[in-house]
Tab-separated table of C-alpha atoms in Angstrom:
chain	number	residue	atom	x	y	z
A	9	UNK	CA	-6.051	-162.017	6.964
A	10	UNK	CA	-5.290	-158.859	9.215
A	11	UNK	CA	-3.026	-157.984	6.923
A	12	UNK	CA	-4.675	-158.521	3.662
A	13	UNK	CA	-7.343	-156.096	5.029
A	14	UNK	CA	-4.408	-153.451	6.388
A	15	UNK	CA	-3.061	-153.743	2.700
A	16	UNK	CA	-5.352	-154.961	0.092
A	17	UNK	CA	-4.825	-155.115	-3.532
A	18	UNK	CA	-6.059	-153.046	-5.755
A	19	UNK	CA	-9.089	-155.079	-7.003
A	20	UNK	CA	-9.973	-155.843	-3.451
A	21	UNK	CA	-9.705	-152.302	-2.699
A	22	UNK	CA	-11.761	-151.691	-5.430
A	23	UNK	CA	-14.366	-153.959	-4.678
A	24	UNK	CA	-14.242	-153.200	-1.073
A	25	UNK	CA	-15.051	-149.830	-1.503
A	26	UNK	CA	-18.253	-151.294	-4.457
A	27	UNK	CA	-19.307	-152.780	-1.521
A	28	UNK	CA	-18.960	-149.727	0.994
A	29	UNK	CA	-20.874	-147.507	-2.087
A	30	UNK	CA	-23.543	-150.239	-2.424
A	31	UNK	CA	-24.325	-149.893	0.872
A	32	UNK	CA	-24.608	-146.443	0.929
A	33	UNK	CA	-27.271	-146.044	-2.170
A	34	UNK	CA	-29.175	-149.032	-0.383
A	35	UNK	CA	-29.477	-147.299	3.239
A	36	UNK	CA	-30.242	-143.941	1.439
A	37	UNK	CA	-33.268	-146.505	-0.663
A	38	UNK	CA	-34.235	-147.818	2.697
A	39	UNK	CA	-33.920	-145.037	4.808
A	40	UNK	CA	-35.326	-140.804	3.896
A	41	UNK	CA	-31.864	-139.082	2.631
A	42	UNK	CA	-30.730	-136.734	4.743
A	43	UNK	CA	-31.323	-132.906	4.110
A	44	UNK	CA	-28.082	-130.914	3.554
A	45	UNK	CA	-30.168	-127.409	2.604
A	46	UNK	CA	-29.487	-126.190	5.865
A	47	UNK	CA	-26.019	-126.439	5.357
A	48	UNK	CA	-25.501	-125.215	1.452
A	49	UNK	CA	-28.369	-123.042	1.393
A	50	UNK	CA	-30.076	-119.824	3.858
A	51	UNK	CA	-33.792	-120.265	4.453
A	52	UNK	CA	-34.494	-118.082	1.722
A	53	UNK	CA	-33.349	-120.552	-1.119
A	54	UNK	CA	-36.542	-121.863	-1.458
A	55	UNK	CA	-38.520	-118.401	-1.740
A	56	UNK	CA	-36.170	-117.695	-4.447
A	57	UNK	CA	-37.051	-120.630	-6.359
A	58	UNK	CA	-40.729	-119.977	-5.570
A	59	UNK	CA	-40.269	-116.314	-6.992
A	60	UNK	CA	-39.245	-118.245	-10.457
A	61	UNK	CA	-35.779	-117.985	-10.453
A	62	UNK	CA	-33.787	-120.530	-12.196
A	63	UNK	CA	-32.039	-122.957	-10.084
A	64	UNK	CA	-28.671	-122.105	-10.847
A	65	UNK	CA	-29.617	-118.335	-10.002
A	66	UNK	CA	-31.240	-118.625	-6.922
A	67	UNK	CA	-28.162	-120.834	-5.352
A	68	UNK	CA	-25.669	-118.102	-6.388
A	69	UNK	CA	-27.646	-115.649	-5.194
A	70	UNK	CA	-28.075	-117.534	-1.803
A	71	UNK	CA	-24.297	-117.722	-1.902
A	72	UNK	CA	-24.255	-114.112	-2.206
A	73	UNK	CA	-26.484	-114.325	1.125
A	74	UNK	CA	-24.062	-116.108	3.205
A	75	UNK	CA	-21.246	-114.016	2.388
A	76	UNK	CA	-22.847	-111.766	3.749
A	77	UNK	CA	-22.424	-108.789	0.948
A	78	UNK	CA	-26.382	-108.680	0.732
A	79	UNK	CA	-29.366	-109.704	2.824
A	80	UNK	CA	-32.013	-110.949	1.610
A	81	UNK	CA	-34.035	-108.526	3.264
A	82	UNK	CA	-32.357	-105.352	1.881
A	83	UNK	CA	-33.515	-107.023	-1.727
A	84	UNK	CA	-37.383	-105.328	-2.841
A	85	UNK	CA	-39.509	-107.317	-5.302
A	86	UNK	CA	-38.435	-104.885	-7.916
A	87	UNK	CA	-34.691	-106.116	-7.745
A	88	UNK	CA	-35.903	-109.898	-8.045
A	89	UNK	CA	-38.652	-108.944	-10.903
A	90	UNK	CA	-36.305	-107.301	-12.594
A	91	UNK	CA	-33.326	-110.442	-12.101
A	92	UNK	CA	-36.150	-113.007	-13.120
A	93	UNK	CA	-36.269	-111.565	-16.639
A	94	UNK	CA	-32.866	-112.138	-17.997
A	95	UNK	CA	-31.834	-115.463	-19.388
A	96	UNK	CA	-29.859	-117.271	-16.840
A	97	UNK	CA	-26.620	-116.518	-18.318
A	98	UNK	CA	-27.370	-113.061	-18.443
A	99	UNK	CA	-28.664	-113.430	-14.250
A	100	UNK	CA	-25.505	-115.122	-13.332
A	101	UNK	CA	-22.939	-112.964	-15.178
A	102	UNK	CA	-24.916	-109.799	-13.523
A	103	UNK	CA	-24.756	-111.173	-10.203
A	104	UNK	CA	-20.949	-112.209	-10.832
A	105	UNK	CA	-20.939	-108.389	-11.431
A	106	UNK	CA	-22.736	-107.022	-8.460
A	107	UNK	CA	-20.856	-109.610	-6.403
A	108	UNK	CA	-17.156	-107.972	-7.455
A	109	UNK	CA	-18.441	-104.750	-6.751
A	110	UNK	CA	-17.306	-102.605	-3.993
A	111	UNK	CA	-20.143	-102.140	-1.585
A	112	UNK	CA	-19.168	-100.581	1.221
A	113	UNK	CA	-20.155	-97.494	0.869
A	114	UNK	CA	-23.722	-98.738	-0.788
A	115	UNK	CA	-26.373	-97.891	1.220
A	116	UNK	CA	-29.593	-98.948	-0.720
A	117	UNK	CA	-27.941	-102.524	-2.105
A	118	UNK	CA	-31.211	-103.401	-4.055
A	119	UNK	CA	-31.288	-100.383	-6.019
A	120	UNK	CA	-27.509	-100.966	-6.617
A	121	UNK	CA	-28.281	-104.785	-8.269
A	122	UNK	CA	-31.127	-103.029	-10.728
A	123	UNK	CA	-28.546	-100.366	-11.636
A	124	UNK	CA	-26.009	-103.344	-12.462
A	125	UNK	CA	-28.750	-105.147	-14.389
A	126	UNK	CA	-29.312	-101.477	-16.037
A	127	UNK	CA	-25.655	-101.642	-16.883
A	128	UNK	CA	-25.083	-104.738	-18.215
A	129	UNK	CA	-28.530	-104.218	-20.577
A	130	UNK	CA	-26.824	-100.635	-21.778
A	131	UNK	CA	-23.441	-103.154	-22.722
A	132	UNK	CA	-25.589	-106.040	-24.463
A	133	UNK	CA	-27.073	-103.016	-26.823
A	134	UNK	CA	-23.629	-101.131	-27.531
A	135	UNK	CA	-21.895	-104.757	-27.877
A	136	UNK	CA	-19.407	-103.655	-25.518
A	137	UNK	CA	-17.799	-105.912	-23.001
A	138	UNK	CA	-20.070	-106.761	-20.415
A	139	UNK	CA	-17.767	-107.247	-17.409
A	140	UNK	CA	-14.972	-104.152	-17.554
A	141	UNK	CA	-12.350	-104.201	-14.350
A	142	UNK	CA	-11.288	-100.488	-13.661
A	143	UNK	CA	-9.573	-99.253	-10.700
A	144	UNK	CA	-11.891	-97.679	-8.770
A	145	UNK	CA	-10.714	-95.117	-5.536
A	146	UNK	CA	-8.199	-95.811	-3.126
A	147	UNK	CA	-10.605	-97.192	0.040
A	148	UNK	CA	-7.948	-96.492	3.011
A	149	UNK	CA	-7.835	-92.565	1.555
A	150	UNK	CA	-11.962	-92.405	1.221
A	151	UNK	CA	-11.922	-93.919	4.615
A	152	UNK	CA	-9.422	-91.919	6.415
A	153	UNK	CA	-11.445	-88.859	4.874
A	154	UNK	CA	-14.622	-89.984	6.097
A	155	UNK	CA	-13.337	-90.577	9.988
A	156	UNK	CA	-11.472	-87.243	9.611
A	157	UNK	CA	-15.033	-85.410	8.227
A	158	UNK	CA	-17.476	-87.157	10.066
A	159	UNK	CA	-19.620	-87.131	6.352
A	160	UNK	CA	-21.064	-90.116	5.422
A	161	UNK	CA	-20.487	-91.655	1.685
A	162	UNK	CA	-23.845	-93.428	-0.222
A	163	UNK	CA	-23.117	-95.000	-4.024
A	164	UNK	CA	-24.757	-95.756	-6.648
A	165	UNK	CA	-23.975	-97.063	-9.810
A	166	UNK	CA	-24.424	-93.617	-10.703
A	167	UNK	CA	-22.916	-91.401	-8.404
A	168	UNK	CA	-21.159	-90.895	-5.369
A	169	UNK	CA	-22.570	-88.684	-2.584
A	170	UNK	CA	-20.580	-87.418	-0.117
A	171	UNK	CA	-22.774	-85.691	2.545
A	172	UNK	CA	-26.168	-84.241	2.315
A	173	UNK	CA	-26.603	-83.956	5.256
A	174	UNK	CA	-23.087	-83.213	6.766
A	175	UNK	CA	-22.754	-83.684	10.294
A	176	UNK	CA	-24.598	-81.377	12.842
A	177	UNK	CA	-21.258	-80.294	14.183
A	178	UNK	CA	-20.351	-78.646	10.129
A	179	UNK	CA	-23.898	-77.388	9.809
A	180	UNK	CA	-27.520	-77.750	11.422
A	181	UNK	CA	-29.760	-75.591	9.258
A	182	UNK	CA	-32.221	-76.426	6.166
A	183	UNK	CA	-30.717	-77.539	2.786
A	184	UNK	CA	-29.576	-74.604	1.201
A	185	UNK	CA	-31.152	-72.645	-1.813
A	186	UNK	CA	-30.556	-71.422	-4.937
A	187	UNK	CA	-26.963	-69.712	-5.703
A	188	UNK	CA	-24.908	-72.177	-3.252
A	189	UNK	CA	-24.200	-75.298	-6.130
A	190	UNK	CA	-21.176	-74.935	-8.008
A	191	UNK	CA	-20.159	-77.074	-11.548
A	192	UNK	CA	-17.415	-78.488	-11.224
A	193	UNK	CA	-16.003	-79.858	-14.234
A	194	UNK	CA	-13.130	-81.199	-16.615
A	195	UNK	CA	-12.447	-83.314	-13.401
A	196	UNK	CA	-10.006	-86.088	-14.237
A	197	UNK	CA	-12.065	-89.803	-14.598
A	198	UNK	CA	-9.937	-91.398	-12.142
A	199	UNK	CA	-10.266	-88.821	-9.213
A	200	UNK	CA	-12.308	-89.264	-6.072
A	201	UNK	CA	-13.835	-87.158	-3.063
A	202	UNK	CA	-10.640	-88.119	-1.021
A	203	UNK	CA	-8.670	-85.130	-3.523
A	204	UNK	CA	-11.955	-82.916	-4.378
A	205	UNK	CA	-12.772	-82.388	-0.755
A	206	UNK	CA	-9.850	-81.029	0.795
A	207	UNK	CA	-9.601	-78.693	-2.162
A	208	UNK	CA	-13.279	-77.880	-2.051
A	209	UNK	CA	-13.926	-77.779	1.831
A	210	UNK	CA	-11.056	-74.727	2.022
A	211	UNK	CA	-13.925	-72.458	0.356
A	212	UNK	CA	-15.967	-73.202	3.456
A	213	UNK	CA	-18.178	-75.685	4.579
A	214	UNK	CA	-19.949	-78.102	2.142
A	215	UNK	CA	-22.918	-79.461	2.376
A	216	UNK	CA	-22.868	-82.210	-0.429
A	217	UNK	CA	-20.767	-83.130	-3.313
A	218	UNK	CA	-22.079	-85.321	-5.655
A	219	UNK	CA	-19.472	-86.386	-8.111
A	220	UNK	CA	-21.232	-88.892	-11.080
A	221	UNK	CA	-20.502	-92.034	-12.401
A	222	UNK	CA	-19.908	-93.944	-15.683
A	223	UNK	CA	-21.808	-97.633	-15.058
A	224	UNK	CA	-20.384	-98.436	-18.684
A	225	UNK	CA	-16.517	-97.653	-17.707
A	226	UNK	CA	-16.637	-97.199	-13.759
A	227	UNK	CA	-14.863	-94.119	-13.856
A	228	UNK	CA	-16.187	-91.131	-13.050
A	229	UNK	CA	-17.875	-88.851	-15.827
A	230	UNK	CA	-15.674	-85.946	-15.628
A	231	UNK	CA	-17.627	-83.717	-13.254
A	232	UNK	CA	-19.664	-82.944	-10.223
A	233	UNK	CA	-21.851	-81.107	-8.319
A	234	UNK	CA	-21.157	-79.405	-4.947
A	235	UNK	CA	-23.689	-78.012	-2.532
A	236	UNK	CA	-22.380	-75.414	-0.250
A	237	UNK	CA	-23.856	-74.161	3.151
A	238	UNK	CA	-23.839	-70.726	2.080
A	239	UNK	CA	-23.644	-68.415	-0.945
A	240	UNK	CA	-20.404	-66.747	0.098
A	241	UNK	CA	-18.555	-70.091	0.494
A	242	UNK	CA	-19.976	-70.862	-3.142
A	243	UNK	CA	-18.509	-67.866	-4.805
A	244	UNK	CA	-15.118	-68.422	-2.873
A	245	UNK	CA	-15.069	-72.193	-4.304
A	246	UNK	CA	-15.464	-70.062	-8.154
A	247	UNK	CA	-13.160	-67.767	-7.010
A	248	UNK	CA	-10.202	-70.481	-5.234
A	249	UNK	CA	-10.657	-73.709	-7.355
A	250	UNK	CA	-11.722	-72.156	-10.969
A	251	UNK	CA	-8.596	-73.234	-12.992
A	252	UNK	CA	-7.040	-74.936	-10.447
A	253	UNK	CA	-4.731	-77.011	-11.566
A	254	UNK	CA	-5.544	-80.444	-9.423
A	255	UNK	CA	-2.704	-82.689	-11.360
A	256	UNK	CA	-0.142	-81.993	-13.551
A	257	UNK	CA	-2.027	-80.391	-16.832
A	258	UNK	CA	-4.969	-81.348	-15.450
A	259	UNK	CA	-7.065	-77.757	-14.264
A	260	UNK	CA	-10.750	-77.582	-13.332
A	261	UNK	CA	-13.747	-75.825	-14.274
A	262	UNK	CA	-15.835	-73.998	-11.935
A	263	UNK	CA	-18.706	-72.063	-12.019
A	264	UNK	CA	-22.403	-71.343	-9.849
A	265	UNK	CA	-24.133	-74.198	-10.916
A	266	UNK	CA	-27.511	-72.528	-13.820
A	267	UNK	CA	-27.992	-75.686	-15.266
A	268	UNK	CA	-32.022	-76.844	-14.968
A	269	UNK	CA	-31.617	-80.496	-13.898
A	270	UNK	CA	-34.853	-80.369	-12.247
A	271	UNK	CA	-38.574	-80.668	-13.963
A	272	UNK	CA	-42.331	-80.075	-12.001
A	273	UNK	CA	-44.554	-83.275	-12.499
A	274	UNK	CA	-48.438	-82.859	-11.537
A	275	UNK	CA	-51.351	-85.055	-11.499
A	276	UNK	CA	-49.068	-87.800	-8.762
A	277	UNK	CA	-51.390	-89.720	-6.642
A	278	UNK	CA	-51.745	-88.232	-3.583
A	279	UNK	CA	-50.700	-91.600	-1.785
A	280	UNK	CA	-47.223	-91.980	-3.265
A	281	UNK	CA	-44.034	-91.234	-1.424
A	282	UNK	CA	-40.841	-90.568	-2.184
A	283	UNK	CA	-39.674	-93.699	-2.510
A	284	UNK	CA	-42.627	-94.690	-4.923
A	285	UNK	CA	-42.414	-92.016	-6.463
A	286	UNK	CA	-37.833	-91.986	-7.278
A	287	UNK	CA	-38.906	-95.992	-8.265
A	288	UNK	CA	-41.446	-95.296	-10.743
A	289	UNK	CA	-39.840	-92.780	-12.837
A	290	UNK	CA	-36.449	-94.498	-12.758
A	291	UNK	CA	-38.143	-97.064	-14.849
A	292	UNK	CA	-39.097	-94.879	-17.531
A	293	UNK	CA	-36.204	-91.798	-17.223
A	294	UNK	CA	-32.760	-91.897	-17.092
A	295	UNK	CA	-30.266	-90.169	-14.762
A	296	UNK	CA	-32.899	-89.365	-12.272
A	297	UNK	CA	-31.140	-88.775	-8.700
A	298	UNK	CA	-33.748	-87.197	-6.182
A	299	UNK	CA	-37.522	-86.259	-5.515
A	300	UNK	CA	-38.463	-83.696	-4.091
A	301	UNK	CA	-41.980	-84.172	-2.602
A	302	UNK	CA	-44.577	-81.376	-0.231
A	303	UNK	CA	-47.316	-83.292	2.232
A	304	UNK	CA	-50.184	-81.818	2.567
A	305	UNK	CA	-50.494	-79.994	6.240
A	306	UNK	CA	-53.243	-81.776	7.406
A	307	UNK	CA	-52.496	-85.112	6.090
A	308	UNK	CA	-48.146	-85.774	6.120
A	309	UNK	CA	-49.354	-89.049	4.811
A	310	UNK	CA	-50.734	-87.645	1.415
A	311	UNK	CA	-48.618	-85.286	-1.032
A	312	UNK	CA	-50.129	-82.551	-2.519
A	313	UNK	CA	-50.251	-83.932	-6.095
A	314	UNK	CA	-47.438	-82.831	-7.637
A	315	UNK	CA	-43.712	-83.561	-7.270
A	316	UNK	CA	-40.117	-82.087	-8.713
A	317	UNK	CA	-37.743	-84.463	-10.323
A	318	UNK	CA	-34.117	-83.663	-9.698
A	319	UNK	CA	-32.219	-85.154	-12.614
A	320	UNK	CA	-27.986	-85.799	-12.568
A	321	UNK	CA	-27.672	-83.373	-15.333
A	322	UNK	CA	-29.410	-81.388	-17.913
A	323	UNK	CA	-29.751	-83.666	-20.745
A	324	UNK	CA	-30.775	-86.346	-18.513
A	325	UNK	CA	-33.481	-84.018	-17.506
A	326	UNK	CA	-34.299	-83.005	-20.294
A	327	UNK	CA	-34.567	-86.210	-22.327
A	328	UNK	CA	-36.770	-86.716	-19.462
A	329	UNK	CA	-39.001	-83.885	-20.122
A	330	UNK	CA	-38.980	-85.045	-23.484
A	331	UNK	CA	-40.228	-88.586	-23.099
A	332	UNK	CA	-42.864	-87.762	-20.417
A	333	UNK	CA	-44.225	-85.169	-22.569
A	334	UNK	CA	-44.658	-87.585	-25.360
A	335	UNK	CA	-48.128	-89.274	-24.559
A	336	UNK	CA	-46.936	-92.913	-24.503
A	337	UNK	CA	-45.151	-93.289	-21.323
A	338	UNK	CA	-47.583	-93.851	-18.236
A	339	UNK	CA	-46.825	-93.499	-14.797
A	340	UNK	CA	-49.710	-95.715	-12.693
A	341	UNK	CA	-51.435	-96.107	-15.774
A	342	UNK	CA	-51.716	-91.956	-16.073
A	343	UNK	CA	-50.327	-89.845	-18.454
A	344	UNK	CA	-48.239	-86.755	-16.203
A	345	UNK	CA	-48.503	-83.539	-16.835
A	346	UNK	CA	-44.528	-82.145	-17.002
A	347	UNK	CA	-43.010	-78.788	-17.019
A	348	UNK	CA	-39.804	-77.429	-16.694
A	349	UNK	CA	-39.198	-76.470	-12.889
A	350	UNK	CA	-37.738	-72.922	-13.726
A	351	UNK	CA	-35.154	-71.538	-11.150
A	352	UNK	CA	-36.493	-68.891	-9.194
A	353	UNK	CA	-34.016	-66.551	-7.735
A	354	UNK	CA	-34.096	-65.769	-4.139
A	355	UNK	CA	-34.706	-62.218	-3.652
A	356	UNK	CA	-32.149	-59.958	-2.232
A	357	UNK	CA	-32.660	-59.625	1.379
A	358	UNK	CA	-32.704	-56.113	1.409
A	359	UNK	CA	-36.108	-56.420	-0.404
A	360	UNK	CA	-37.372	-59.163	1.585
A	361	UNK	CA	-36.119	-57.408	4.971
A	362	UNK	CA	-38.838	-54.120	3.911
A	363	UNK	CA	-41.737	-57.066	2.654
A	364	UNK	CA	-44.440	-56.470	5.009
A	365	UNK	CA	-47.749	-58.388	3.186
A	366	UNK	CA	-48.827	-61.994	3.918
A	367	UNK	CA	-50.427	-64.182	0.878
A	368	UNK	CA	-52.881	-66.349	2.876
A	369	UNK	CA	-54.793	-69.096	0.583
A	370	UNK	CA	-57.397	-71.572	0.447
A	371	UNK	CA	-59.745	-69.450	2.448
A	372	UNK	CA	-63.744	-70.184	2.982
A	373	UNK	CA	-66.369	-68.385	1.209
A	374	UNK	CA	-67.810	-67.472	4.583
A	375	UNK	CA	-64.666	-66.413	5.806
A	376	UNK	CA	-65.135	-62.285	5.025
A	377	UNK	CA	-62.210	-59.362	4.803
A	378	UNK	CA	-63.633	-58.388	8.133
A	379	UNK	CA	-63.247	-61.913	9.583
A	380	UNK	CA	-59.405	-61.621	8.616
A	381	UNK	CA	-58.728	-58.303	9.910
A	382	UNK	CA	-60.022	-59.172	12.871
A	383	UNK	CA	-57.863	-62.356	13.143
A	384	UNK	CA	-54.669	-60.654	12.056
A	385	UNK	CA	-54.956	-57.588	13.603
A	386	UNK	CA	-53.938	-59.444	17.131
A	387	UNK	CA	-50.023	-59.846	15.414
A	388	UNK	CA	-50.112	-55.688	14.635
A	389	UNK	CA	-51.554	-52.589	13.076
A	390	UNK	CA	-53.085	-53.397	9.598
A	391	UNK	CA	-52.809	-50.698	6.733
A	392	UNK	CA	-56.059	-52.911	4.868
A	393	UNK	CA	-57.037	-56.774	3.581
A	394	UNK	CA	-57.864	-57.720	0.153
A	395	UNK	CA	-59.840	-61.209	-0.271
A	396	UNK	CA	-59.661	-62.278	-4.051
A	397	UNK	CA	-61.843	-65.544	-4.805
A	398	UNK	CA	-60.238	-68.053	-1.853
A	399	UNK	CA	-57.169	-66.212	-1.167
A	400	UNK	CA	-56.537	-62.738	0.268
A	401	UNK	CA	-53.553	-60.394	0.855
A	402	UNK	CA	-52.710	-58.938	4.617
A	403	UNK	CA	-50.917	-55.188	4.933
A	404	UNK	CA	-48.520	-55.391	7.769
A	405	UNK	CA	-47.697	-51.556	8.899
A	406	UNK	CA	-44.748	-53.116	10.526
A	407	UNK	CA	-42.573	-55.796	9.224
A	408	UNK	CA	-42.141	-57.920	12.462
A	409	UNK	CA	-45.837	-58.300	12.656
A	410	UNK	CA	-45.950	-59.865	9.673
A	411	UNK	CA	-43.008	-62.515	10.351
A	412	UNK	CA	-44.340	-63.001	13.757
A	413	UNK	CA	-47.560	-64.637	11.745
A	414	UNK	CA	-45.194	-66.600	9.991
C-alpha cells in the first residue's frame, strides 16, 4: 500500500490529484480566498481602476510601477486623462512604448508618457508604424561626458537639453541675452551631445545646447540650438565650427541664431504659473519648449498678465501664432491676445555706459515732480524731472547716480 502511494498509476494519480483540487475549490467555498494584490499589484492598482482605466491597463501600468521606471507619484492627472482616452489597445501598445524607452536622462516622466501618447496619435494619422526601434546615443559616451562636465542632461520626446543652467563652477551669472545663441544645423540624425560638445565647448563656455528630436523616427531633426555665456564665445563657435566637417562629408552649419521662436501672449490669469501655463498651451500648440513668465513685485505669487512662449523653432512658433490668433482656440475658456515677441537688440554698451535717465512708472496722482526730485535727488545732482500721466523721467547729471538707484 506504501508503495502504491510512492508510485501510483496514472488514473490514481489522476484522481488523487481530483481529489487534492476538490479540496482546494471547497476550502476556498468554505473559507474567504486569500488576497494576492499585495503581491501582484502596488497600492495604487486600485486608484487606477477607480480613475477608469481598463483592467488590463491599469495592471501593466502597475507593472511599470514595480519596475521601478515610473512612480506613481511622478504621474499628474493630465498623463492618466490623457491614457484613459485611447482604446485599450492603443493604452497598452503606448505604454509598451514608454516602457522601452530610455529614461534615464528624463526628468519630468509624466510629461514624457503624454509626449509618447502625442507620438503614437501623430503615427495612427500618417499610417506609419506605430512602434519604430532606432538606435538612439551611445549611454557610456553621454555618461562619461556628463561626469567629465558636471552638466546635467533632461529629455523629452522632443529634445535633449544639455545644461541650462551649467554648473556654478562654468558660470554663475543670469541667462544670457540676445546675440549669444548660435544655429547649428545640417547636423547628422544620428549624432548626440557626447560629439557636439567637445566641438562646441572649445569656442568657450556654453550655457545650454538644446539639440531636437524626431518622436516619429527617434533621431534627431538635423539641428540645434546652443546658448553661450557670452557674445564673444558665440561668434568664435560661427567662426571655429561653421563648415566644420564633423564626419566624413558630413560639415555643419553655423550661424547667430535670428530666428523668432518666441511669441508675447496677454490677457493670462494672473494666478497661473509656469507650469500651468507650458501645460495649457502644449495642448493646443505644437513644439512649444519654455515659458517665460514676470511676477508681479509685490505679489511673486501672481504674474503680471502676460507671458512669452518660447517655441523649438520658427514654424512651430509660428503655426502657433497662427492658431491662437484664429478665434477658436481658448485657453481657460479665454480667447489670448498674441503677438510676435520681436527681438530687441541690446544696445551697445558704449551707449548704455553715457545713459544717465531713469524711466520710473506706475506713479500716484498725488505723487508731484517736486515729490520726485526730492526723493531722487538723495542718489545725486538732478539736471530736471518730467511726470507724464503715471510715469515720469529722472535726469541724472552723473551716470553712477543713476545706476546707484538701480
Amino acid at each position: 500500500f506504501l508503495m502504491n502511494l510512492a508510485k501510483p498509476t496514472g488514473i490514481q494519480h489522476n484522481k488523487m490529484a481530483n481529489q487534492v483540487n476538490g479540496n482546494a475549490v471547497q476550502l476556498k467555498e468554505e473559507e474567504e480566498p486569500m488576497d494576492t494584490s499585495s503581491v501582484t499589484h502596488t497600492e495604487h492598482y486600485k486608484t487606477l481602476i477607480e480613475a477608469g482605466l481598463p483592467q488590463k491597463v491599469a495592471e501593466r501600468l502597475d507593472e511599470i510601477f514595480q519596475t521601478g521606471l515610473v512612480a506613481y507619484v511622478d504621474l499628474d492627472e493630465r498623463a492618466i486623462d490623457a491614457l484613459r482616452e485611447f482604446n485599450e489597445e492603443g493604452a497598452l501598445s503606448v505604454l509598451q512604448q514608454f516602457k522601452e524607452s530610455d529614461l534615464s536622462h528624463v526628468q519630468n516622466k509624466s510629461a514624457f508618457l503624454c509626449g509618447v501618447m502625442k507620438t503614437y496619435r501623430q503615427r495612427e494619422k500618417q499610417g506609419s508604424k506605430v512602434q519604430e526601434s532606432t538606435k538612439g546615443p551611445d549611454e557610456a559616451k553621454i555618461k562619461a561626458l556628463l561626469e567629465r562636465t558636471g552638466y546635467t542632461l533632461d529629455v523629452t520626446t522632443g529634445q535633449r537639453k544639455y545644461g541650462g543652467p551649467p554648473p556654478d563652477t562654468v558660470y554663475s551669472g543670469v541667462q544670457p541675452g540676445i546675440g549669444t545663441e548660435v544655429f547649428v544645423g545640417k547636423i547628422p540624425r544620428d549624432l548626440y551631445e557626447d560629439e557636439l560638445v567637445p566641438l562646441f565647448e572649445k569656442a568657450g563656455p556654453i550655457w545650454d545646447l538644446r539639440l531636437m528630436m524626431d518622436p516619429l523616427s527617434g533621431q534627431n531633426r538635423g539641428y540645434a540650438f546652443i546658448t553661450f555665456c557670452s557674445k564673444d564665445a558665440a561668434q568664435e563657435a560661427v567662426k571655429l565650427c561653421d563648415n566644420y566637417e564633423i564626419r566624413p562629408g558630413k560639415h555643419l552649419g553655423v550661424c547667430i541664431s535670428v530666428a523668432n521662436n518666441r511669441l508675447f501672449v496677454g490677457s493670462i490669469p494672473k494666478n497661473k504659473t509656469k507650469e500651468n501655463i507650458l501645460e495649457e498651451f502644449s495642448k493646443v500648440t505644437e513644439g512649444l519648449v519654455d515659458v517665460i513668465l514676470y511676477h508681479q513685485p509685490d505679489d511673486k505669487k501672481k504674474n503680471r498678465g502676460f507671458c512669452f512662449l518660447e517655441y523649438e523653432d520658427h514654424k512651430s512658433a509660428a503655426q502657433a501664432r497662427r492658431r491662437l490668433m484664429s478665434g477658436k482656440v481658448k485657453v481657460w475658456g479665454n480667447v489670448v491676445t498674441v503677438e510676435w515677441a520681436d527681438p530687441v537688440e541690446e544696445p551697445d554698451p558704449e551707449v548704455m555706459a553715457k545713459v544717465k535717465v531713469l524711466f520710473v512708472r506706475n506713479l500716484a496722482t498725488t505723487v508731484t515732480e517736486e515729490i520726485l526730485e526730492k526723493s531722487f535727488s538723495e542718489f545725486g545732482k538732478l539736471e530736471r524731472v518730467k511726470k507724464l500721466k503715471d510715469y515720469a523721467f529722472v535726469h541724472f547729471e552723473d551716470r553712477g547716480a543713476a545706476v546707484k538707484v538701480g
